[in-house]
mmCIF file of C-alpha atoms in Angstrom:
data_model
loop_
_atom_site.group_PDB
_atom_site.id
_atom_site.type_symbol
_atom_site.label_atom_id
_atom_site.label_comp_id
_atom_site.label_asym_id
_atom_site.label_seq_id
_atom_site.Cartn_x
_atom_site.Cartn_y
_atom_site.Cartn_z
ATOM 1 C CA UNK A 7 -20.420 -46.735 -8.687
ATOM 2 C CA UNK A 8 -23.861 -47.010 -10.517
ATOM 3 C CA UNK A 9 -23.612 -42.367 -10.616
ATOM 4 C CA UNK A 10 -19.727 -42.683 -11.911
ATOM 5 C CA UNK A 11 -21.514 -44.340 -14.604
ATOM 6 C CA UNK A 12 -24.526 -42.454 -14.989
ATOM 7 C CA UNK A 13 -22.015 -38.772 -14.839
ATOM 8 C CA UNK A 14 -19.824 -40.320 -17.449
ATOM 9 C CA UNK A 15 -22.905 -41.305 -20.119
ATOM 10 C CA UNK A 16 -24.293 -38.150 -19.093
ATOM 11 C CA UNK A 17 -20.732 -36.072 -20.155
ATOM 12 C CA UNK A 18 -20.168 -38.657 -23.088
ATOM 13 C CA UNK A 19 -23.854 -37.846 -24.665
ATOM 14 C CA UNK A 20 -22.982 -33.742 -24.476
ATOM 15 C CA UNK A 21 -22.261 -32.482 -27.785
ATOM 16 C CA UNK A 22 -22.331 -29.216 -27.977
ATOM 17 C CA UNK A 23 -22.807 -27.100 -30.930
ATOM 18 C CA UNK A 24 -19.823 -24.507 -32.278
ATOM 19 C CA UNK A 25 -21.826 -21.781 -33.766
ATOM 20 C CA UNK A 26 -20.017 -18.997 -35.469
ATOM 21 C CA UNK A 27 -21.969 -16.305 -34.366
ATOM 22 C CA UNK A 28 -21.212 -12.322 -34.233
ATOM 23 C CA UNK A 29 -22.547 -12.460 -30.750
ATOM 24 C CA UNK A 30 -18.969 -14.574 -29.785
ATOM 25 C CA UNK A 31 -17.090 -11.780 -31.782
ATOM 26 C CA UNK A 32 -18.977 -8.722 -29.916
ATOM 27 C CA UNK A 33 -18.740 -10.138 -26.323
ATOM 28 C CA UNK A 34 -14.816 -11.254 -27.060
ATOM 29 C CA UNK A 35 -14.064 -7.510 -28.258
ATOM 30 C CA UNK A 36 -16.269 -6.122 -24.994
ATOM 31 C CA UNK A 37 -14.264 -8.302 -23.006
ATOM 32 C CA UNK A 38 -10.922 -7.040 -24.189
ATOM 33 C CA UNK A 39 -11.895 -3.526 -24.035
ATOM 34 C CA UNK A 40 -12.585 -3.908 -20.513
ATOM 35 C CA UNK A 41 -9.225 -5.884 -19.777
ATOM 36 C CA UNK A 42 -7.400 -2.699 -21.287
ATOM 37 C CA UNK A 43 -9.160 -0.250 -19.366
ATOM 38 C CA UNK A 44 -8.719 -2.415 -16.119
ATOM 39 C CA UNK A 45 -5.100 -2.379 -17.387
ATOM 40 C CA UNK A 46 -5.018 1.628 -17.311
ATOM 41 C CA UNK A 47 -7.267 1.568 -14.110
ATOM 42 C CA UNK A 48 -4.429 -0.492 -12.395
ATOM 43 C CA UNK A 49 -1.321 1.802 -13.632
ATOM 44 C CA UNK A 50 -3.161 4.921 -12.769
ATOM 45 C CA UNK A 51 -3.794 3.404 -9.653
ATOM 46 C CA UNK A 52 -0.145 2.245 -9.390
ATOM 47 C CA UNK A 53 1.062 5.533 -10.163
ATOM 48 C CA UNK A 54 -1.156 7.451 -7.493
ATOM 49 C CA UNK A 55 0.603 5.304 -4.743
ATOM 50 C CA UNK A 56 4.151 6.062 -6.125
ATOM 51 C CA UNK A 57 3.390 9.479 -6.034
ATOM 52 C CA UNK A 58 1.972 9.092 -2.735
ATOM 53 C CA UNK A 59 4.720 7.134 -1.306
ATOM 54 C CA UNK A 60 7.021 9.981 -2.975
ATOM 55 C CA UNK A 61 5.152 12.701 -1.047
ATOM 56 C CA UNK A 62 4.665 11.256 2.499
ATOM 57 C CA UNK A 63 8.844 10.320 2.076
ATOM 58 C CA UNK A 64 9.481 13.883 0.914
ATOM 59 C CA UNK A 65 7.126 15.492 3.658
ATOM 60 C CA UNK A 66 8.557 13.512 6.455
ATOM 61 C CA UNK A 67 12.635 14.145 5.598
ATOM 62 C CA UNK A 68 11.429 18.237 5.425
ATOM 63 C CA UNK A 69 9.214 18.343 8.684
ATOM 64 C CA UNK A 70 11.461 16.013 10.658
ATOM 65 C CA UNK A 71 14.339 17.559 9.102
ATOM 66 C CA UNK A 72 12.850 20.704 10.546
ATOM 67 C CA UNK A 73 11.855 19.504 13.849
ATOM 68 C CA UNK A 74 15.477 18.062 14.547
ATOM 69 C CA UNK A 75 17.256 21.646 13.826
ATOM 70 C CA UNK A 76 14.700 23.165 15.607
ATOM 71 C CA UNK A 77 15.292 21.160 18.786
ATOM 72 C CA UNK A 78 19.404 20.903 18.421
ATOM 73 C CA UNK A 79 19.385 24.714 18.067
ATOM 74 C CA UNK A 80 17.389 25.662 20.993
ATOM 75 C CA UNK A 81 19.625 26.189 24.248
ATOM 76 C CA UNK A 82 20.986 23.491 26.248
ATOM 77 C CA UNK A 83 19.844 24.629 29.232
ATOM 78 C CA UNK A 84 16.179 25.490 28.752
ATOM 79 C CA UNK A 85 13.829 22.365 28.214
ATOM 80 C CA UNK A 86 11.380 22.448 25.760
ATOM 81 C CA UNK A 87 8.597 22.695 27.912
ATOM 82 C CA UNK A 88 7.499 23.473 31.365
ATOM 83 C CA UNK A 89 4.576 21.648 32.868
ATOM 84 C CA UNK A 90 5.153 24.008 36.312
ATOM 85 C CA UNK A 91 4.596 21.608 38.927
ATOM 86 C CA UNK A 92 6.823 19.695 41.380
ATOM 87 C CA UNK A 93 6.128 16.448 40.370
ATOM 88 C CA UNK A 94 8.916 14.464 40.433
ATOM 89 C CA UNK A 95 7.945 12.249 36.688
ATOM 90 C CA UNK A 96 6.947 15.785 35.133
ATOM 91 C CA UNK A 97 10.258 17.325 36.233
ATOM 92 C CA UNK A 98 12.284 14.496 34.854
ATOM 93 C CA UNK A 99 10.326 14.695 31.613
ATOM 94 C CA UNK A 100 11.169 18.916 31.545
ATOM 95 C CA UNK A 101 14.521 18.127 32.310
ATOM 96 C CA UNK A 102 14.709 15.437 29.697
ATOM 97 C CA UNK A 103 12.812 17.217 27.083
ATOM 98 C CA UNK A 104 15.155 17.641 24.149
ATOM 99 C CA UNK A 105 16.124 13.639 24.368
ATOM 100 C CA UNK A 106 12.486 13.167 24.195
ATOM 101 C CA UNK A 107 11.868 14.994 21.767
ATOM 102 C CA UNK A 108 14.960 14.104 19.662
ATOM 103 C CA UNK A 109 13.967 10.564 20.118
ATOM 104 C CA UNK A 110 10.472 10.702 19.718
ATOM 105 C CA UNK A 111 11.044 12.706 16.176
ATOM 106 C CA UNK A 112 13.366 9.576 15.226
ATOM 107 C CA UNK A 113 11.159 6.866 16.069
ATOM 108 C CA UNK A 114 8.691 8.455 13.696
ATOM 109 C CA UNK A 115 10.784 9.083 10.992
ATOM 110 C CA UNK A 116 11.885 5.410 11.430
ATOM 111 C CA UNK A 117 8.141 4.594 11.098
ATOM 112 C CA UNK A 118 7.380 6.768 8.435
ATOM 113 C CA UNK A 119 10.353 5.210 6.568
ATOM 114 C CA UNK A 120 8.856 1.623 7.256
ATOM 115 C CA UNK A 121 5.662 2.504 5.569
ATOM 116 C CA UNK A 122 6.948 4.168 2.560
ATOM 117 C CA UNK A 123 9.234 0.845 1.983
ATOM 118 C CA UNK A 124 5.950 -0.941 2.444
ATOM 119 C CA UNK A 125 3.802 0.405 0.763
ATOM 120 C CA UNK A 126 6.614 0.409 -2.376
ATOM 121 C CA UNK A 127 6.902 -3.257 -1.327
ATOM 122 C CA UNK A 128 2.926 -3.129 -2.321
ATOM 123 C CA UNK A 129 2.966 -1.539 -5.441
ATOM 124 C CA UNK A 130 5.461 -3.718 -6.268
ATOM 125 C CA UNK A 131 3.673 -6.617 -6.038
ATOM 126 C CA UNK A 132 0.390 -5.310 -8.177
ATOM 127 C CA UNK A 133 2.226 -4.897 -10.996
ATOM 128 C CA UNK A 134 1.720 -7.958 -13.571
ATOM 129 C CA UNK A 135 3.987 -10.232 -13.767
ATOM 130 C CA UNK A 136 3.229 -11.169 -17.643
ATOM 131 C CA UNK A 137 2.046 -8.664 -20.116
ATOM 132 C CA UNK A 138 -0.738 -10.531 -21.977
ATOM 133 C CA UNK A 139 -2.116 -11.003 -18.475
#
């Protein structure tokens, strides 16, 4: 009880002194020149990741796009690969090569897709919500 009241005489004896100084007017002008290049550091930054996230989703449709016709036109008959031994989890993964691969290609580009709508999810969320901010 006996600091409340010591804390409150202490805050109720501050007066401080308003000074109008060009030292306020310099450091208020640094500080908004830094808030506008922070403000172009964030948008370049924001950009970089669209692009980004544009690139990877472009490079993934062309490459797995390519990968699938690859695999669908090869013959039915001939697996992918051939490990050359008579082991019987080897032969059922020569056999089963195309599904494999096939399936193996769409989990990735399943992936791939779940990042890119991440990351936008990301980007999304650095942007400012007000403009004066």
């Amino acid at each position: 009880m006996n600091d409340d009241i010591r804390l409150q005489a202490l805050f109720d004896s501050f007066q401080p002194t308003l000074t109008d100084s060009e030292l306020f007017t310099e450091r208020l002008e640094r500080k908004l020149a830094l808030i506008d290049e922070i403000r172009q550091a964030q948008a370049a930054q924001i950009h970089r990741y669209r692009m980004a996230v544009v690139a990877a989703f472009v490079a993934g449709i062309v490459f797995g796009g390519g990968f699938l016709t690859f695999i669908l036109s090869t013959p039915i008959n001939v697996p992918l690969f051939s490990f050359g031994i008579n082991f019987y989890p080897l032969l059922f993964i020569e056999q089963n090569s195309r599904l494999i691969s096939v399936l193996l290609t769409s989990l990735m580009i399943t992936i791939c897709i779940v990042a890119m709508m991440n990351t936008q999810d990301l980007v999304r969320r650095m942007k400012p919500k007000n403009k004066y901010i």
